[in-house]
Amino acid sequence: MASITAAKEQEVREITRIERIGAHSHIRGLGLDDGLEPRKVSQGMVGQLKARRAAGVVLAMVKDGKIAGRAVLLAGQPGTGKTAIAMGLAQALGADTPFTSMAGSEIYSLEMSKTEALTQAIRKSIGVRIKEETEIIEGEVVEIQVERPASGSGGKTGKLTLKSTEMETMYDLGSKMIESLTKEKIQTGDVITIDKATGKISRLGRSFTRARDYDATGPQTRFVQCPEGELQKRKEVVHTVTLHEVDVINSRTHGFLALFSGDTGEIKSEVREQINAKVGEWREEGKADIIPGVLFIDEVHMLDIECFSFLNRALEDEMAPIVIMATNRGITRIRGTNISSPHGIPLDLLDRMVIIPTSPYEEPELKEILKIRCEEEDCEMSEDALLVLTKIAVETSLRYAIQLITTASLVSRKRKRTEVGIDDVKKVYSLFLDEGRSTQFLKEYQDEYLYDQSAGGDAAEAMEVTVQ
Ligand SMILES: Nc1ncnc2c1ncn2[C@@H]1O[C@H](COP(=O)(O)OP(=O)(O)OP(=O)(O)O)[C@@H](O)[C@H]1O
Ligand SMILES: [Mg+2]
């Protein structure tokens, strides 16, 4: 009993973890119509119409799958929805197109070199669709006969009769097959497939001819036609894996278990070369297709000059994904050099990119985003409290206002109210400072803090030197 409760508890906890509310969990797509025109408010997306339209064009380009090695830069002020648009694009692509998301600073790990980290990210973003032909038996179950051995010796044996619209055949069953038939609760009148290579049995549904046997069917029963033609068929099965997964599985030092731990370390370049050659062969034989996916590098100004020049080359490779980057920096120093450049990105890489700008939101858009966030956080807010919160977003920042939703909702719950009112918002506004007020506060009381550097004195100059 105890163990069951424990298991249940764990289950519940896991589900709550999955449903946790993240900064972008309200985003469910790019909110475009069939003609790729952005709807004003859709799929959690609000405004920023031009950038979303442009992202829609990128989406079409990726879905087309033919163009690889393009780079797109989302550039704009903080909090203008760059990361949100990239997340929306990932949702719109669906599960079959690889999408890898990383922050520029992630490459500075001690376990692998910067270029290895980038190579892995690139290869995680390229899918290989492998086609396999398997032989299956597909038919409607006419009869299952199971014979129990008289004296416990040997396993069960039996016979299975299957029919299609044109033929009926009897198959001998071993004990393993009988076991899986019982496990899948297969009965007369079910339409099933049996994979000849693995012996795996799956039920497709119940035959229409049995639609009137009420007692054997539940409300969710799916009815299917009795299969036509031969009972034995060839079927094409398609798997999609990423190049990185193929690398890891074939890397002798790691093995496929590393895929679960994520601890893959560096992969030898010979392994990758062999895999590229093999995948090339499969493509020529028509056994596999390459699907270029998307690599999203957020905070791209955190990359340094070596990474940028590596990307320059990697983008020209035949098997390259579409790389989307985002930055909120203006003209700034390229990391690893003393040279300044727009967005902290070298000019030769900028030249290979198309740039999508994002612009600050107007008041109505801010209000709409805050409203969506309230719904996402299950927070009831009165109309005038929302107005005040919108004003706060205009004066300070969208992110700060979003943070206040959670805190205001907690405060109102403490006061045993069901709806967040103006006074709750006012309360948390006075409890938590935004960036502007915090700076103001520091300026006023700077002499009371440690290591004051505001006056541009010696300490500040020393700091400058070390940063350089
Ligand atoms: N157009 C939008 N529709 C809905 N939600 C949005 C929109 N734009 C931004 N948001 C939400 O506002 C918050 C801030 O936006 P986001 O993190 O995308 O900004 P950013 O441009 O990536 O900023 P930074 O440069 O600081 O990384 C997020 O919670 C995001 O989901
Ligand atoms: Mg961002």
Coordinates of C-alpha atoms and ligand atoms in Angstrom, one line a residue:
M1 CA 0.0 0.0 0.0
A2 CA 2.7 2.4 1.1
S3 CA 4.6 1.9 -2.1
I4 CA 1.6 2.5 -4.2
T5 CA 1.0 5.9 -2.5
A6 CA 4.6 6.8 -2.9
A7 CA 4.5 6.0 -6.6
K8 CA 1.3 8.1 -7.0
E9 CA 2.9 11.0 -5.2
Q10 CA 5.9 10.8 -7.5
E11 CA 3.6 10.8 -10.5
V12 CA 1.8 13.9 -9.4
R13 CA 5.0 15.7 -8.6
E14 CA 6.3 14.9 -12.1
I15 CA 3.2 16.2 -13.8
T16 CA 3.4 19.4 -11.8
R17 CA 7.0 19.8 -12.9
I18 CA 6.2 19.5 -16.5
E19 CA 3.4 22.0 -16.2
R20 CA 5.5 24.6 -14.5
I21 CA 5.1 28.1 -15.9
G22 CA 8.1 29.5 -17.6
A23 CA 8.8 32.9 -19.1
H24 CA 7.5 31.8 -22.5
S25 CA 5.0 29.1 -21.6
H26 CA 2.2 31.2 -22.9
I27 CA 3.7 31.1 -26.4
R28 CA 2.1 28.4 -28.6
G29 CA 3.2 29.4 -32.0
L30 CA 3.9 32.4 -34.2
G31 CA 0.1 33.3 -34.5
L32 CA 0.1 33.4 -38.3
D33 CA -2.8 32.6 -40.6
D34 CA -2.5 30.3 -43.6
G35 CA -1.1 33.0 -45.8
L36 CA 1.6 33.6 -43.2
E37 CA 0.1 36.9 -42.2
P38 CA 0.3 37.6 -38.4
R39 CA -2.9 37.8 -36.5
K40 CA -3.0 40.6 -33.9
V41 CA -3.4 38.3 -31.0
S42 CA -3.0 34.6 -31.5
Q43 CA -1.3 31.6 -30.0
G44 CA -0.1 33.7 -27.1
M45 CA 1.6 36.2 -29.4
V46 CA 0.8 39.9 -29.4
G47 CA 1.8 42.6 -31.8
Q48 CA 5.4 42.8 -33.2
L49 CA 3.7 42.1 -36.5
K50 CA 6.6 42.8 -38.9
A51 CA 9.1 40.6 -37.0
R52 CA 6.5 37.8 -36.7
R53 CA 5.8 38.0 -40.4
A54 CA 9.5 37.8 -41.2
A55 CA 9.8 34.8 -38.8
G56 CA 6.9 33.2 -40.8
V57 CA 9.0 33.5 -44.0
V58 CA 11.9 31.8 -42.2
L59 CA 9.4 29.1 -41.0
A60 CA 8.4 28.5 -44.6
M61 CA 12.0 28.3 -45.6
V62 CA 12.8 25.7 -43.0
K63 CA 9.7 23.6 -43.7
D64 CA 10.6 23.6 -47.4
G65 CA 13.8 21.9 -46.2
K66 CA 15.8 22.8 -49.3
I67 CA 17.7 25.8 -48.2
A68 CA 20.4 25.2 -45.6
G69 CA 23.1 27.3 -44.0
R70 CA 21.2 30.6 -43.8
A71 CA 21.6 32.9 -40.8
V72 CA 19.0 35.2 -39.3
L73 CA 19.6 37.7 -36.6
L74 CA 16.8 39.0 -34.3
A75 CA 18.0 42.3 -33.0
G76 CA 16.2 44.7 -30.7
Q77 CA 15.9 46.2 -27.2
P78 CA 15.6 44.0 -24.2
G79 CA 12.1 42.6 -23.6
T80 CA 10.9 43.1 -27.2
G81 CA 10.0 39.4 -27.7
K82 CA 13.1 38.1 -29.5
T83 CA 13.3 34.9 -27.5
A84 CA 9.5 34.6 -27.5
I85 CA 9.5 34.7 -31.4
A86 CA 12.2 32.0 -31.5
M87 CA 10.2 29.8 -29.1
G88 CA 7.0 30.4 -31.2
L89 CA 8.9 29.4 -34.3
A90 CA 10.1 26.2 -32.6
Q91 CA 6.4 25.4 -31.7
A92 CA 5.3 26.1 -35.2
L93 CA 7.9 23.8 -36.7
G94 CA 6.5 20.8 -34.9
A95 CA 8.2 17.8 -33.5
D96 CA 9.7 16.4 -36.7
T97 CA 12.0 19.2 -37.5
P98 CA 15.0 19.5 -35.1
F99 CA 15.2 22.7 -33.1
T100 CA 18.1 23.3 -30.8
S101 CA 18.2 26.2 -28.4
M102 CA 21.3 27.4 -26.6
A103 CA 22.6 30.6 -25.0
G104 CA 25.9 32.0 -26.3
S105 CA 27.5 31.6 -22.9
E106 CA 26.9 27.8 -22.9
I107 CA 29.9 27.2 -25.0
Y108 CA 32.3 28.2 -22.3
S109 CA 32.3 24.8 -20.6
L110 CA 35.4 23.1 -19.3
E111 CA 34.4 19.7 -20.6
M112 CA 34.7 20.4 -24.3
S113 CA 36.2 23.0 -26.6
K114 CA 34.1 25.9 -27.9
T115 CA 34.1 24.6 -31.4
E116 CA 33.1 21.1 -30.3
A117 CA 30.2 22.6 -28.4
L118 CA 29.1 24.5 -31.5
T119 CA 29.6 21.5 -33.7
Q120 CA 27.4 19.4 -31.5
A121 CA 24.8 22.1 -31.4
I122 CA 24.9 22.2 -35.2
R123 CA 24.6 18.5 -35.6
K124 CA 21.7 18.4 -33.1
S125 CA 19.9 20.7 -35.5
I126 CA 20.1 18.4 -38.5
G127 CA 17.7 15.5 -38.9
V128 CA 18.2 12.4 -40.8
R129 CA 15.0 10.7 -41.9
I130 CA 15.7 7.1 -42.4
K131 CA 13.3 4.9 -44.5
E132 CA 13.1 1.2 -43.7
E133 CA 10.9 -1.5 -45.3
T134 CA 9.5 -4.1 -43.0
E135 CA 7.2 -7.1 -43.7
I136 CA 4.0 -7.2 -41.8
I137 CA 0.9 -9.4 -41.6
E138 CA -2.3 -7.4 -41.5
G139 CA -5.7 -8.9 -41.1
E140 CA -9.0 -9.4 -39.1
V141 CA -8.9 -12.0 -36.4
V142 CA -11.3 -14.8 -37.2
E143 CA -10.3 -17.2 -34.5
I144 CA -7.7 -17.7 -31.8
Q145 CA -7.2 -21.2 -30.5
V146 CA -4.9 -21.9 -27.5
E147 CA -4.0 -25.4 -26.5
R148 CA -2.7 -25.9 -23.0
P149 CA -0.1 -28.6 -22.7
A150 CA -1.5 -31.5 -20.6
S151 CA 1.4 -32.0 -18.2
G152 CA 3.0 -28.6 -17.7
S153 CA 5.8 -29.6 -20.0
G154 CA 6.6 -27.1 -22.8
G155 CA 4.8 -23.8 -23.4
K156 CA 1.4 -23.1 -24.8
T157 CA 0.8 -23.5 -28.5
G158 CA -2.0 -22.3 -30.6
K159 CA -3.4 -21.2 -33.9
L160 CA -4.5 -17.8 -35.2
T161 CA -6.7 -17.4 -38.2
L162 CA -6.6 -14.1 -40.0
K163 CA -8.6 -12.9 -43.0
S164 CA -8.5 -10.1 -45.5
T165 CA -11.3 -9.3 -48.0
E166 CA -9.7 -11.9 -50.3
M167 CA -8.1 -14.6 -48.3
E168 CA -8.0 -16.4 -45.0
T169 CA -4.9 -18.1 -43.5
M170 CA -4.1 -20.0 -40.3
Y171 CA -0.8 -19.3 -38.5
D172 CA 0.9 -21.4 -35.9
L173 CA 1.5 -19.6 -32.6
G174 CA 4.4 -20.0 -30.2
S175 CA 4.1 -19.2 -26.5
K176 CA 5.6 -15.7 -26.9
M177 CA 3.0 -14.7 -29.5
I178 CA 0.2 -16.1 -27.3
E179 CA 1.5 -14.0 -24.5
S180 CA 1.5 -10.8 -26.5
L181 CA -2.0 -11.5 -27.9
T182 CA -3.3 -11.8 -24.3
K183 CA -1.4 -8.7 -23.2
E184 CA -2.9 -6.6 -26.0
K185 CA -6.3 -8.2 -25.3
I186 CA -6.8 -9.2 -28.9
Q187 CA -10.2 -10.8 -29.6
T188 CA -12.1 -12.1 -32.6
G189 CA -13.1 -9.2 -34.8
D190 CA -10.1 -7.1 -34.1
V191 CA -8.0 -5.9 -37.0
I192 CA -4.3 -6.3 -36.1
T193 CA -0.8 -6.0 -37.6
I194 CA 2.1 -8.3 -36.8
D195 CA 5.6 -7.1 -37.5
K196 CA 7.3 -10.1 -39.0
A197 CA 10.8 -9.2 -37.8
T198 CA 10.0 -8.4 -34.2
G199 CA 6.8 -10.2 -33.7
K200 CA 5.2 -7.1 -32.3
I201 CA 1.4 -7.1 -32.4
S202 CA -0.6 -3.9 -32.6
R203 CA -4.4 -3.4 -32.8
L204 CA -5.6 -1.1 -35.5
G205 CA -9.3 -1.2 -34.3
R206 CA -12.4 -3.3 -34.6
S207 CA -13.7 -4.5 -37.9
F208 CA -16.9 -2.7 -39.1
T209 CA -18.6 -6.0 -39.6
R210 CA -18.5 -6.4 -35.8
A211 CA -20.0 -3.0 -35.2
R212 CA -23.1 -4.5 -33.8
D213 CA -21.5 -6.6 -31.0
Y214 CA -22.2 -4.1 -28.4
D215 CA -20.9 -6.0 -25.4
A216 CA -17.4 -6.4 -26.9
T217 CA -17.0 -2.6 -27.6
G218 CA -16.6 0.4 -25.4
P219 CA -17.4 4.0 -26.3
Q220 CA -13.9 4.7 -27.5
T221 CA -13.7 1.8 -29.9
R222 CA -12.3 2.7 -33.3
F223 CA -13.8 0.9 -36.2
V224 CA -11.7 0.1 -39.3
Q225 CA -12.3 -1.7 -42.6
C226 CA -11.3 -5.3 -43.0
P227 CA -7.9 -5.1 -44.8
E228 CA -7.9 -5.7 -48.6
G229 CA -5.7 -7.9 -50.7
E230 CA -2.9 -10.1 -49.4
L231 CA -2.4 -10.7 -45.7
Q232 CA 1.4 -10.2 -46.0
K233 CA 2.5 -6.7 -46.9
R234 CA 5.6 -4.6 -47.1
K235 CA 5.4 -1.4 -45.2
E236 CA 7.6 1.7 -45.2
V237 CA 8.6 2.9 -41.7
V238 CA 10.2 6.3 -41.2
H239 CA 12.4 7.3 -38.3
T240 CA 13.8 10.7 -37.7
V241 CA 17.1 11.0 -35.7
T242 CA 19.6 13.8 -35.5
L243 CA 23.1 13.7 -36.8
H244 CA 24.3 14.2 -33.2
E245 CA 22.4 11.1 -32.1
V246 CA 24.0 9.1 -34.9
D247 CA 27.4 10.4 -33.8
V248 CA 26.9 9.4 -30.2
I249 CA 25.6 6.0 -30.9
N250 CA 28.5 5.2 -33.2
S251 CA 31.2 6.7 -31.0
R252 CA 33.0 3.8 -29.4
T253 CA 34.0 5.7 -26.3
H254 CA 30.5 6.7 -25.3
G255 CA 27.8 4.5 -26.6
F256 CA 24.2 5.3 -26.8
L257 CA 23.7 5.5 -23.0
A258 CA 25.5 8.8 -23.2
L259 CA 22.4 10.1 -25.0
F260 CA 20.4 9.8 -21.8
S261 CA 23.0 11.3 -19.5
G262 CA 23.9 14.0 -21.9
D263 CA 27.5 13.4 -21.0
T264 CA 28.8 12.9 -24.4
G265 CA 32.2 14.6 -24.2
E266 CA 34.1 15.3 -27.4
I267 CA 33.4 13.2 -30.4
K268 CA 36.4 12.3 -32.7
S269 CA 36.4 13.9 -36.1
E270 CA 37.0 10.5 -37.8
V271 CA 33.7 9.3 -36.4
R272 CA 31.9 12.3 -37.9
E273 CA 33.6 11.9 -41.2
Q274 CA 32.6 8.2 -41.4
I275 CA 29.0 9.1 -40.5
N276 CA 28.8 11.9 -43.1
A277 CA 30.1 9.4 -45.7
K278 CA 27.5 6.8 -44.7
V279 CA 24.6 9.2 -44.6
G280 CA 25.8 10.5 -48.0
E281 CA 25.6 6.9 -49.3
W282 CA 22.1 6.4 -47.8
R283 CA 20.9 9.6 -49.5
E284 CA 22.2 8.4 -52.9
E285 CA 20.4 5.0 -52.4
G286 CA 17.2 6.8 -51.5
K287 CA 17.2 5.3 -48.0
A288 CA 17.6 8.6 -46.1
D289 CA 16.8 12.3 -46.4
I290 CA 18.5 15.2 -44.7
I291 CA 16.2 17.6 -42.8
P292 CA 18.0 20.9 -42.0
G293 CA 16.5 22.1 -38.8
V294 CA 17.1 25.3 -36.7
L295 CA 19.9 26.2 -34.3
F296 CA 18.9 29.1 -32.1
I297 CA 21.7 30.9 -30.3
D298 CA 20.3 33.4 -27.8
E299 CA 22.5 36.2 -26.5
V300 CA 24.8 35.7 -29.4
H301 CA 27.1 38.6 -28.4
M302 CA 28.5 36.2 -25.8
L303 CA 30.3 34.2 -28.5
D304 CA 33.9 35.3 -29.2
I305 CA 35.8 35.9 -32.4
E306 CA 36.9 32.2 -32.7
C307 CA 33.3 31.0 -32.5
F308 CA 32.2 33.6 -35.0
S309 CA 34.8 32.6 -37.6
F310 CA 33.9 29.0 -37.0
L311 CA 30.3 29.8 -37.7
N312 CA 31.3 31.6 -40.9
R313 CA 32.7 28.3 -42.2
A314 CA 30.1 26.0 -40.7
L315 CA 27.3 27.9 -42.5
E316 CA 28.9 27.1 -45.8
D317 CA 28.8 23.4 -45.3
E318 CA 26.3 21.4 -47.3
M319 CA 24.8 19.9 -44.2
A320 CA 24.2 23.1 -42.2
P321 CA 21.0 24.1 -40.3
I322 CA 19.4 27.5 -40.4
V323 CA 21.0 29.5 -37.6
I324 CA 18.8 32.0 -35.8
M325 CA 20.6 34.3 -33.4
A326 CA 19.3 37.0 -31.0
T327 CA 20.9 39.9 -29.4
N328 CA 20.0 43.1 -27.5
R329 CA 23.4 44.8 -27.9
G330 CA 24.1 47.9 -30.0
I331 CA 27.5 48.7 -31.3
T332 CA 29.9 47.0 -28.9
R333 CA 33.2 45.2 -28.6
I334 CA 33.5 41.8 -30.2
R335 CA 34.4 39.4 -27.5
G336 CA 38.1 38.3 -27.7
T337 CA 39.1 41.5 -29.6
N338 CA 39.4 45.2 -29.1
I339 CA 37.3 45.9 -32.1
S340 CA 33.7 47.3 -32.0
S341 CA 31.1 46.1 -34.3
P342 CA 27.3 46.3 -34.6
H343 CA 25.7 43.9 -32.1
G344 CA 29.2 42.7 -31.2
I345 CA 29.2 40.5 -34.3
P346 CA 32.0 40.6 -36.9
L347 CA 31.1 42.4 -40.1
D348 CA 31.9 39.3 -42.3
L349 CA 29.3 37.2 -40.4
L350 CA 26.8 40.1 -40.3
D351 CA 27.2 40.2 -44.1
R352 CA 26.0 36.6 -44.3
M353 CA 22.8 37.3 -42.3
V354 CA 19.4 38.8 -42.7
I355 CA 18.4 40.9 -39.8
I356 CA 14.9 41.0 -38.3
P357 CA 14.5 44.1 -36.0
T358 CA 12.1 44.1 -33.1
S359 CA 10.7 47.3 -31.7
P360 CA 9.4 48.3 -28.2
Y361 CA 5.7 47.8 -27.5
E362 CA 3.0 50.4 -27.3
E363 CA 0.6 50.5 -24.3
P364 CA -2.2 48.4 -25.8
E365 CA 0.2 45.6 -26.7
L366 CA 1.7 45.6 -23.2
K367 CA -1.7 45.4 -21.7
E368 CA -2.6 42.4 -23.9
I369 CA 0.7 40.6 -23.1
L370 CA 0.1 41.2 -19.4
K371 CA -3.5 39.9 -19.7
I372 CA -2.2 36.7 -21.3
R373 CA 0.4 36.3 -18.6
C374 CA -2.3 36.7 -15.9
E375 CA -4.3 33.9 -17.6
E376 CA -1.2 31.7 -17.8
E377 CA -0.5 32.2 -14.1
D378 CA -4.1 31.6 -13.2
C379 CA -4.3 35.0 -11.7
E380 CA -7.6 36.9 -11.6
M381 CA -6.9 40.6 -11.9
S382 CA -9.4 43.5 -11.9
E383 CA -9.5 45.7 -14.9
D384 CA -8.2 48.8 -13.1
A385 CA -5.3 46.8 -11.5
L386 CA -4.4 45.6 -15.0
L387 CA -4.4 49.3 -16.2
V388 CA -2.1 50.3 -13.4
L389 CA 0.2 47.3 -14.1
T390 CA 0.3 48.4 -17.8
K391 CA 1.3 51.9 -16.7
I392 CA 4.1 50.3 -14.7
A393 CA 5.2 48.3 -17.7
V394 CA 5.3 51.6 -19.8
E395 CA 7.3 53.4 -17.1
T396 CA 9.7 50.5 -16.2
S397 CA 9.8 47.4 -18.3
L398 CA 7.6 44.6 -19.5
R399 CA 9.6 42.0 -17.6
Y400 CA 9.3 43.9 -14.3
A401 CA 5.5 44.1 -14.7
I402 CA 5.3 40.4 -15.5
Q403 CA 7.2 39.7 -12.3
L404 CA 4.7 41.7 -10.3
I405 CA 1.8 39.5 -11.5
T406 CA 3.1 36.5 -9.4
T407 CA 3.9 38.6 -6.4
A408 CA 0.7 40.6 -6.5
S409 CA -1.3 37.4 -6.8
L410 CA 0.4 36.1 -3.6
V411 CA -0.3 39.2 -1.7
S412 CA -3.9 39.2 -2.6
R413 CA -4.2 35.6 -1.6
K414 CA -2.7 36.5 1.8
R415 CA -5.5 39.0 2.1
K416 CA -8.0 36.3 1.3
R417 CA -9.2 37.9 -1.9
T418 CA -10.0 36.1 -5.1
E419 CA -9.1 39.0 -7.4
V420 CA -5.9 41.1 -7.5
G421 CA -6.8 44.7 -7.0
I422 CA -5.0 48.0 -7.4
D423 CA -3.8 48.0 -3.8
D424 CA -2.1 44.6 -4.2
V425 CA -0.3 45.9 -7.3
K426 CA 0.7 49.1 -5.4
K427 CA 1.9 47.0 -2.5
V428 CA 4.3 44.9 -4.5
Y429 CA 5.4 47.9 -6.5
S430 CA 6.6 49.4 -3.3
L431 CA 8.1 46.1 -2.0
F432 CA 10.2 45.3 -5.1
L433 CA 12.3 47.9 -6.9
D434 CA 12.7 48.0 -10.7
E435 CA 16.0 48.7 -12.3
G436 CA 15.4 52.5 -12.5
R437 CA 14.4 53.0 -8.9
S438 CA 17.2 50.7 -7.7
T439 CA 19.8 52.7 -9.6
Q440 CA 18.3 55.9 -8.1
F441 CA 18.5 54.4 -4.6
L442 CA 22.2 53.4 -5.2
K443 CA 23.1 56.9 -6.4
E444 CA 21.5 58.4 -3.3
Y445 CA 23.2 56.1 -0.8
Q446 CA 26.4 55.2 -2.6
D447 CA 28.8 56.2 0.2
E448 CA 27.2 53.7 2.5
Y449 CA 28.0 50.7 0.3
L450 CA 31.3 48.9 -0.1
Y451 CA 33.7 49.5 -3.0
D452 CA 32.2 52.7 -4.3
Q453 CA 33.2 53.2 -7.9
S454 CA 30.7 55.7 -9.1
A455 CA 32.8 58.8 -9.0
G456 CA 35.2 57.5 -11.7
G457 CA 37.9 57.4 -9.1
D458 CA 40.9 55.0 -8.9
A459 CA 38.8 51.9 -8.3
A460 CA 36.7 52.6 -11.4
E461 CA 39.8 53.1 -13.6
A462 CA 41.4 49.9 -12.3
M463 CA 38.2 48.1 -13.2
E464 CA 38.3 49.4 -16.7
V465 CA 41.8 48.0 -17.2
T466 CA 40.9 44.5 -15.9
V467 CA 37.8 44.3 -18.1
Q468 CA 39.9 45.1 -21.2
Ligands
LIG1 N1 4.8 39.7 -28.8 C1 4.7 39.0 -27.6 N2 3.6 38.3 -27.4 C2 3.5 37.7 -26.2 N3 4.5 37.7 -25.2 C3 5.6 38.4 -25.4 C4 5.8 39.1 -26.6 N4 7.0 39.7 -26.6 C5 7.5 39.4 -25.4 N5 6.7 38.6 -24.7 C6 6.9 38.1 -23.4 O1 7.6 39.1 -22.6 C7 8.7 38.6 -21.9 C8 10.0 39.2 -22.4 O2 10.2 38.9 -23.8 P1 11.5 38.2 -24.3 O3 12.2 37.4 -23.3 O4 11.2 37.4 -25.6 O5 12.4 39.4 -24.7 P2 13.8 39.5 -25.5 O6 13.6 40.3 -26.7 O7 14.3 38.1 -25.7 O8 14.7 40.3 -24.4 P3 16.3 40.1 -24.1 O9 17.0 40.9 -25.1 O10 16.4 40.8 -22.7 O11 16.6 38.7 -24.1 C9 8.7 37.1 -22.1 O12 8.0 36.5 -21.0 C10 7.9 36.9 -23.4 O13 7.3 35.7 -23.5
MG2 MG 15.9 37.0 -24.8

